Amino acid sequence: AGKAGTRDALNAGTGAAGADAAGGAVGGAADYMAHLQVWLQEHKEYPRRARRRRQEGMALLAFVMDRRGYVLEHRIRQSSGHSLLDEEVLALIRRAEPLPPPPPEISGERIRLVVPVQFFLR
């Protein structure tokens, strides 16, 4: 289930940029998170079998990336409740690499993030 990493290494993320990003320029970090969400959405594929089964849900994806946008570790922090959707979340993060590089307002060589990935049928 994704690249192994220590559980504690990914628990630091909270849904926005990690503690390192809590510096002065909040707009830059918030803008980056919005841009990252759009980027991930563009790379997401709703699994056909999950659609046929009318499966919906939201998973929390925890990951660590470097300053160039490459994912170093990733895991599902909270399941969507459906294995097909969770598997897609793990495939999505690899398909979306490299991720958009973080702005200077987000400091650190390793950036820890937690993002929601939603699957809802229209």
CSV table of N, CA and C in Angstrom, one decimal:
chain,number,residue,atom,x,y,z
A,1,ALA,N,0.8,-1.2,0.0
A,1,ALA,CA,0.0,0.0,0.0
A,1,ALA,C,0.9,1.2,0.0
A,2,GLY,N,1.5,1.5,-1.1
A,2,GLY,CA,2.3,2.7,-1.2
A,2,GLY,C,3.7,2.5,-0.7
A,3,LYS,N,4.5,3.4,-0.8
A,3,LYS,CA,5.9,3.3,-0.3
A,3,LYS,C,5.8,3.3,1.2
A,4,ALA,N,6.6,2.4,1.8
A,4,ALA,CA,6.6,2.4,3.3
A,4,ALA,C,7.3,3.6,3.8
A,5,GLY,N,6.9,4.1,4.9
A,5,GLY,CA,7.6,5.1,5.6
A,5,GLY,C,7.2,5.0,7.1
A,6,THR,N,7.9,5.6,7.9
A,6,THR,CA,7.4,5.5,9.3
A,6,THR,C,6.1,6.2,9.5
A,7,ARG,N,5.3,5.6,10.3
A,7,ARG,CA,3.9,6.2,10.5
A,7,ARG,C,4.1,7.6,11.1
A,8,ASP,N,5.0,7.8,12.0
A,8,ASP,CA,5.2,9.1,12.6
A,8,ASP,C,5.6,10.2,11.5
A,9,ALA,N,6.4,9.7,10.5
A,9,ALA,CA,6.9,10.7,9.6
A,9,ALA,C,5.7,11.3,8.8
A,10,LEU,N,4.6,10.6,8.6
A,10,LEU,CA,3.5,11.2,7.9
A,10,LEU,C,2.4,11.7,8.7
A,11,ASN,N,2.5,11.5,10.0
A,11,ASN,CA,1.4,12.0,10.9
A,11,ASN,C,1.5,13.5,11.1
A,12,ALA,N,2.6,14.1,10.8
A,12,ALA,CA,2.7,15.5,11.0
A,12,ALA,C,1.8,16.3,10.2
A,13,GLY,N,1.4,15.9,9.0
A,13,GLY,CA,0.5,16.6,8.1
A,13,GLY,C,-0.9,16.8,8.6
A,14,THR,N,-1.5,17.9,8.3
A,14,THR,CA,-2.9,18.1,8.9
A,14,THR,C,-3.9,18.4,7.8
A,15,GLY,N,-3.6,18.5,6.6
A,15,GLY,CA,-4.5,18.9,5.6
A,15,GLY,C,-4.1,20.1,4.8
A,16,ALA,N,-3.2,20.9,5.4
A,16,ALA,CA,-2.6,22.0,4.7
A,16,ALA,C,-1.1,21.7,4.7
A,17,ALA,N,-0.3,22.7,4.3
A,17,ALA,CA,1.1,22.5,4.3
A,17,ALA,C,1.5,22.2,5.8
A,18,GLY,N,2.6,21.5,5.9
A,18,GLY,CA,3.1,21.1,7.3
A,18,GLY,C,3.5,22.3,8.1
A,19,ALA,N,3.9,22.1,9.3
A,19,ALA,CA,4.3,23.1,10.3
A,19,ALA,C,5.3,24.1,9.7
A,20,ASP,N,6.2,23.6,8.8
A,20,ASP,CA,7.2,24.4,8.2
A,20,ASP,C,6.6,25.6,7.4
A,21,ALA,N,5.4,25.4,6.9
A,21,ALA,CA,4.8,26.4,6.1
A,21,ALA,C,4.1,27.5,6.8
A,22,ALA,N,4.1,27.4,8.2
A,22,ALA,CA,3.3,28.3,9.0
A,22,ALA,C,3.9,29.6,9.1
A,23,GLY,N,4.9,30.0,8.3
A,23,GLY,CA,5.6,31.3,8.4
A,23,GLY,C,4.7,32.4,8.0
A,24,GLY,N,5.3,33.5,7.5
A,24,GLY,CA,4.6,34.7,7.2
A,24,GLY,C,3.6,34.7,6.0
A,25,ALA,N,4.0,34.2,4.9
A,25,ALA,CA,3.2,34.3,3.7
A,25,ALA,C,2.2,33.2,3.6
A,26,VAL,N,1.1,33.4,4.3
A,26,VAL,CA,0.0,32.3,4.3
A,26,VAL,C,-0.6,32.2,2.9
A,27,GLY,N,-0.7,33.4,2.2
A,27,GLY,CA,-1.4,33.3,0.8
A,27,GLY,C,-0.6,32.4,-0.1
A,28,GLY,N,0.7,32.5,-0.1
A,28,GLY,CA,1.5,31.6,-0.9
A,28,GLY,C,1.3,30.1,-0.7
A,29,ALA,N,1.2,29.8,0.6
A,29,ALA,CA,1.0,28.4,1.0
A,29,ALA,C,-0.4,28.0,0.6
A,30,ALA,N,-1.4,28.8,0.9
A,30,ALA,CA,-2.8,28.5,0.6
A,30,ALA,C,-3.0,28.4,-1.0
A,31,ASP,N,-2.4,29.3,-1.7
A,31,ASP,CA,-2.5,29.3,-3.2
A,31,ASP,C,-1.9,28.0,-3.7
A,32,TYR,N,-0.8,27.6,-3.1
A,32,TYR,CA,-0.1,26.4,-3.5
A,32,TYR,C,-1.0,25.2,-3.3
A,33,MET,N,-1.6,25.1,-2.1
A,33,MET,CA,-2.5,24.0,-1.8
A,33,MET,C,-3.6,23.9,-2.7
A,34,ALA,N,-4.2,25.0,-3.1
A,34,ALA,CA,-5.3,25.1,-4.1
A,34,ALA,C,-4.8,24.6,-5.5
A,35,HIS,N,-3.6,25.0,-5.8
A,35,HIS,CA,-3.0,24.6,-7.1
A,35,HIS,C,-2.7,23.1,-7.1
A,36,LEU,N,-2.2,22.6,-6.0
A,36,LEU,CA,-1.9,21.2,-5.9
A,36,LEU,C,-3.2,20.3,-5.9
A,37,GLN,N,-4.3,20.8,-5.3
A,37,GLN,CA,-5.6,20.1,-5.4
A,37,GLN,C,-6.1,20.0,-6.8
A,38,VAL,N,-6.0,21.1,-7.6
A,38,VAL,CA,-6.4,21.1,-9.0
A,38,VAL,C,-5.5,20.1,-9.8
A,39,TRP,N,-4.2,20.1,-9.5
A,39,TRP,CA,-3.2,19.2,-10.2
A,39,TRP,C,-3.6,17.8,-10.0
A,40,LEU,N,-3.9,17.4,-8.7
A,40,LEU,CA,-4.2,16.0,-8.4
A,40,LEU,C,-5.6,15.7,-9.1
A,41,GLN,N,-6.5,16.6,-9.0
A,41,GLN,CA,-7.8,16.3,-9.6
A,41,GLN,C,-7.7,16.0,-11.1
A,42,GLU,N,-6.8,16.7,-11.8
A,42,GLU,CA,-6.6,16.5,-13.2
A,42,GLU,C,-5.9,15.1,-13.5
A,43,HIS,N,-5.3,14.5,-12.5
A,43,HIS,CA,-4.6,13.2,-12.7
A,43,HIS,C,-5.4,12.1,-12.2
A,44,LYS,N,-6.6,12.4,-11.5
A,44,LYS,CA,-7.4,11.4,-10.9
A,44,LYS,C,-8.3,10.7,-12.0
A,45,GLU,N,-8.4,9.4,-11.8
A,45,GLU,CA,-9.3,8.6,-12.6
A,45,GLU,C,-10.3,7.8,-11.7
A,46,TYR,N,-11.5,7.9,-12.0
A,46,TYR,CA,-12.5,7.2,-11.2
A,46,TYR,C,-12.5,5.8,-11.7
A,47,PRO,N,-12.2,4.8,-10.9
A,47,PRO,CA,-12.1,3.4,-11.4
A,47,PRO,C,-13.5,3.0,-11.9
A,48,ARG,N,-13.5,2.4,-13.1
A,48,ARG,CA,-14.7,1.9,-13.8
A,48,ARG,C,-15.5,1.0,-12.9
A,49,ARG,N,-14.8,0.0,-12.3
A,49,ARG,CA,-15.6,-0.9,-11.4
A,49,ARG,C,-16.2,-0.2,-10.2
A,50,ALA,N,-15.5,0.8,-9.7
A,50,ALA,CA,-16.1,1.5,-8.6
A,50,ALA,C,-17.3,2.3,-9.0
A,51,ARG,N,-17.3,2.9,-10.3
A,51,ARG,CA,-18.5,3.6,-10.8
A,51,ARG,C,-19.6,2.6,-11.0
A,52,ARG,N,-19.4,1.5,-11.5
A,52,ARG,CA,-20.4,0.5,-11.8
A,52,ARG,C,-21.1,0.1,-10.4
A,53,ARG,N,-20.3,0.0,-9.4
A,53,ARG,CA,-20.8,-0.4,-8.1
A,53,ARG,C,-21.3,0.8,-7.3
A,54,ARG,N,-21.3,2.0,-7.9
A,54,ARG,CA,-21.8,3.2,-7.3
A,54,ARG,C,-21.0,3.5,-6.0
A,55,GLN,N,-19.7,3.2,-6.0
A,55,GLN,CA,-18.9,3.5,-4.8
A,55,GLN,C,-18.5,4.9,-4.8
A,56,GLU,N,-18.7,5.6,-3.6
A,56,GLU,CA,-18.3,7.0,-3.4
A,56,GLU,C,-17.5,7.1,-2.1
A,57,GLY,N,-16.7,8.1,-2.0
A,57,GLY,CA,-16.1,8.3,-0.7
A,57,GLY,C,-14.9,9.3,-0.8
A,58,MET,N,-14.3,9.6,0.3
A,58,MET,CA,-13.1,10.5,0.4
A,58,MET,C,-12.0,9.8,1.2
A,59,ALA,N,-10.9,9.8,0.6
A,59,ALA,CA,-9.7,9.3,1.3
A,59,ALA,C,-8.8,10.5,1.7
A,60,LEU,N,-8.0,10.3,2.7
A,60,LEU,CA,-7.0,11.3,3.0
A,60,LEU,C,-5.6,10.7,2.6
A,61,LEU,N,-4.9,11.4,1.8
A,61,LEU,CA,-3.6,10.9,1.3
A,61,LEU,C,-2.5,11.7,2.0
A,62,ALA,N,-1.7,11.0,2.7
A,62,ALA,CA,-0.5,11.6,3.4
A,62,ALA,C,0.7,11.3,2.5
A,63,PHE,N,1.5,12.4,2.3
A,63,PHE,CA,2.7,12.1,1.5
A,63,PHE,C,3.8,13.1,1.9
A,64,VAL,N,5.0,12.7,1.6
A,64,VAL,CA,6.2,13.6,1.8
A,64,VAL,C,6.8,13.8,0.4
A,65,MET,N,7.1,15.0,0.0
A,65,MET,CA,7.7,15.3,-1.3
A,65,MET,C,8.9,16.2,-1.1
A,66,ASP,N,9.8,16.1,-2.1
A,66,ASP,CA,11.0,17.0,-2.1
A,66,ASP,C,10.6,18.3,-2.8
A,67,ARG,N,11.6,19.2,-2.8
A,67,ARG,CA,11.4,20.6,-3.3
A,67,ARG,C,11.2,20.5,-4.9
A,68,ARG,N,11.5,19.4,-5.5
A,68,ARG,CA,11.3,19.3,-7.0
A,68,ARG,C,9.9,18.7,-7.3
A,69,GLY,N,9.2,18.3,-6.3
A,69,GLY,CA,7.9,17.8,-6.5
A,69,GLY,C,7.8,16.3,-6.6
A,70,TYR,N,8.9,15.6,-6.3
A,70,TYR,CA,8.9,14.1,-6.3
A,70,TYR,C,8.5,13.6,-4.9
A,71,VAL,N,7.6,12.6,-5.0
A,71,VAL,CA,7.1,12.0,-3.8
A,71,VAL,C,8.1,11.0,-3.2
A,72,LEU,N,8.4,11.2,-2.0
A,72,LEU,CA,9.4,10.3,-1.3
A,72,LEU,C,8.7,9.2,-0.5
A,73,GLU,N,7.5,9.5,0.1
A,73,GLU,CA,6.7,8.5,0.8
A,73,GLU,C,5.3,8.9,0.6
A,74,HIS,N,4.4,7.9,0.7
A,74,HIS,CA,3.0,8.1,0.6
A,74,HIS,C,2.2,7.0,1.3
A,75,ARG,N,1.0,7.3,1.8
A,75,ARG,CA,0.1,6.3,2.3
A,75,ARG,C,-1.3,6.9,2.4
A,76,ILE,N,-2.2,6.0,2.6
A,76,ILE,CA,-3.6,6.4,2.9
A,76,ILE,C,-3.7,6.7,4.4
A,77,ARG,N,-4.0,7.9,4.8
A,77,ARG,CA,-4.1,8.2,6.2
A,77,ARG,C,-5.5,7.8,6.7
A,78,GLN,N,-6.5,8.0,5.8
A,78,GLN,CA,-7.9,7.6,6.2
A,78,GLN,C,-8.5,7.0,4.9
A,79,SER,N,-9.0,5.9,5.0
A,79,SER,CA,-9.6,5.2,3.9
A,79,SER,C,-10.9,5.8,3.4
A,80,SER,N,-11.2,5.6,2.2
A,80,SER,CA,-12.5,6.1,1.6
A,80,SER,C,-13.6,5.1,2.0
A,81,GLY,N,-13.2,3.9,2.4
A,81,GLY,CA,-14.2,2.9,2.7
A,81,GLY,C,-14.3,1.8,1.6
A,82,HIS,N,-13.6,2.1,0.5
A,82,HIS,CA,-13.7,1.2,-0.6
A,82,HIS,C,-12.3,0.9,-1.2
A,83,SER,N,-11.9,-0.3,-1.3
A,83,SER,CA,-10.5,-0.7,-1.7
A,83,SER,C,-10.2,-0.2,-3.1
A,84,LEU,N,-11.2,-0.2,-4.0
A,84,LEU,CA,-10.9,0.3,-5.4
A,84,LEU,C,-10.6,1.8,-5.4
A,85,LEU,N,-11.3,2.5,-4.6
A,85,LEU,CA,-11.0,4.0,-4.5
A,85,LEU,C,-9.6,4.2,-3.8
A,86,ASP,N,-9.3,3.5,-2.8
A,86,ASP,CA,-8.1,3.7,-2.1
A,86,ASP,C,-6.9,3.3,-3.0
A,87,GLU,N,-7.1,2.3,-3.8
A,87,GLU,CA,-6.0,1.9,-4.7
A,87,GLU,C,-5.8,3.0,-5.7
A,88,GLU,N,-6.8,3.6,-6.2
A,88,GLU,CA,-6.7,4.7,-7.2
A,88,GLU,C,-6.0,5.9,-6.5
A,89,VAL,N,-6.2,6.2,-5.3
A,89,VAL,CA,-5.5,7.3,-4.6
A,89,VAL,C,-4.0,7.0,-4.6
A,90,LEU,N,-3.6,5.8,-4.3
A,90,LEU,CA,-2.2,5.5,-4.3
A,90,LEU,C,-1.6,5.5,-5.8
A,91,ALA,N,-2.4,5.1,-6.7
A,91,ALA,CA,-1.9,5.2,-8.1
A,91,ALA,C,-1.9,6.7,-8.6
A,92,LEU,N,-2.8,7.4,-8.1
A,92,LEU,CA,-2.9,8.9,-8.5
A,92,LEU,C,-1.6,9.6,-8.2
A,93,ILE,N,-1.1,9.4,-7.0
A,93,ILE,CA,0.0,10.2,-6.5
A,93,ILE,C,1.2,9.9,-7.4
A,94,ARG,N,1.4,8.7,-7.8
A,94,ARG,CA,2.5,8.4,-8.7
A,94,ARG,C,2.3,8.9,-10.1
A,95,ARG,N,1.1,8.8,-10.6
A,95,ARG,CA,0.7,9.3,-11.9
A,95,ARG,C,0.9,10.8,-12.0
A,96,ALA,N,0.7,11.5,-11.0
A,96,ALA,CA,0.8,13.0,-10.9
A,96,ALA,C,2.2,13.5,-10.8
A,97,GLU,N,3.2,12.7,-10.6
A,97,GLU,CA,4.5,13.1,-10.4
A,97,GLU,C,5.2,13.6,-11.7
A,98,PRO,N,6.0,14.6,-11.7
A,98,PRO,CA,6.3,15.4,-10.5
A,98,PRO,C,5.2,16.3,-10.2
A,99,LEU,N,5.0,16.5,-8.9
A,99,LEU,CA,3.9,17.5,-8.4
A,99,LEU,C,4.5,18.9,-8.6
A,100,PRO,N,3.6,19.9,-8.6
A,100,PRO,CA,4.1,21.3,-8.8
A,100,PRO,C,5.0,21.6,-7.6
A,101,PRO,N,6.2,22.1,-7.9
A,101,PRO,CA,7.2,22.4,-6.8
A,101,PRO,C,6.6,23.5,-5.8
A,102,PRO,N,6.9,23.3,-4.6
A,102,PRO,CA,6.3,24.2,-3.6
A,102,PRO,C,7.0,25.6,-3.7
A,103,PRO,N,6.2,26.7,-3.3
A,103,PRO,CA,6.8,28.0,-3.4
A,103,PRO,C,7.8,28.2,-2.2
A,104,PRO,N,8.6,29.3,-2.3
A,104,PRO,CA,9.6,29.5,-1.2
A,104,PRO,C,9.0,29.7,0.1
A,105,GLU,N,7.7,30.1,0.2
A,105,GLU,CA,7.0,30.3,1.5
A,105,GLU,C,6.9,29.0,2.3
A,106,ILE,N,6.9,27.9,1.6
A,106,ILE,CA,6.9,26.6,2.2
A,106,ILE,C,8.3,26.1,2.3
A,107,SER,N,8.8,26.2,3.6
A,107,SER,CA,10.3,25.9,3.8
A,107,SER,C,10.5,24.4,4.0
A,108,GLY,N,11.7,24.0,3.9
A,108,GLY,CA,12.1,22.6,4.2
A,108,GLY,C,12.4,21.9,2.9
A,109,GLU,N,13.3,20.9,3.1
A,109,GLU,CA,13.7,20.1,1.9
A,109,GLU,C,12.7,19.0,1.7
A,110,ARG,N,12.0,18.5,2.8
A,110,ARG,CA,11.0,17.5,2.7
A,110,ARG,C,9.7,18.1,3.2
A,111,ILE,N,8.7,18.2,2.4
A,111,ILE,CA,7.4,18.8,2.7
A,111,ILE,C,6.4,17.7,3.0
A,112,ARG,N,5.8,17.7,4.1
A,112,ARG,CA,4.7,16.7,4.5
A,112,ARG,C,3.4,17.4,4.3
A,113,LEU,N,2.5,16.6,3.6
A,113,LEU,CA,1.2,17.1,3.3
A,113,LEU,C,0.2,16.0,3.5
A,114,VAL,N,-1.1,16.4,3.8
A,114,VAL,CA,-2.2,15.5,3.8
A,114,VAL,C,-3.3,16.2,3.0
A,115,VAL,N,-3.8,15.5,2.0
A,115,VAL,CA,-4.8,16.1,1.1
A,115,VAL,C,-6.0,15.1,0.9
A,116,PRO,N,-7.2,15.7,0.9
A,116,PRO,CA,-8.4,14.9,0.6
A,116,PRO,C,-8.5,14.5,-0.9
A,117,VAL,N,-8.9,13.3,-1.2
A,117,VAL,CA,-9.1,12.9,-2.5
A,117,VAL,C,-10.5,12.3,-2.5
A,118,GLN,N,-11.4,13.0,-3.3
A,118,GLN,CA,-12.8,12.7,-3.2
A,118,GLN,C,-13.3,12.0,-4.5
A,119,PHE,N,-14.2,11.1,-4.3
A,119,PHE,CA,-14.8,10.4,-5.4
A,119,PHE,C,-16.4,10.4,-5.2
A,120,PHE,N,-17.0,11.2,-6.0
A,120,PHE,CA,-18.5,11.3,-5.9
A,120,PHE,C,-19.1,11.3,-7.3
A,121,LEU,N,-20.1,10.5,-7.5
A,121,LEU,CA,-20.8,10.3,-8.8
A,121,LEU,C,-21.8,11.5,-8.9
A,122,ARG,N,-21.9,11.9,-10.2
A,122,ARG,CA,-22.8,13.0,-10.4
A,122,ARG,C,-24.2,12.5,-10.8
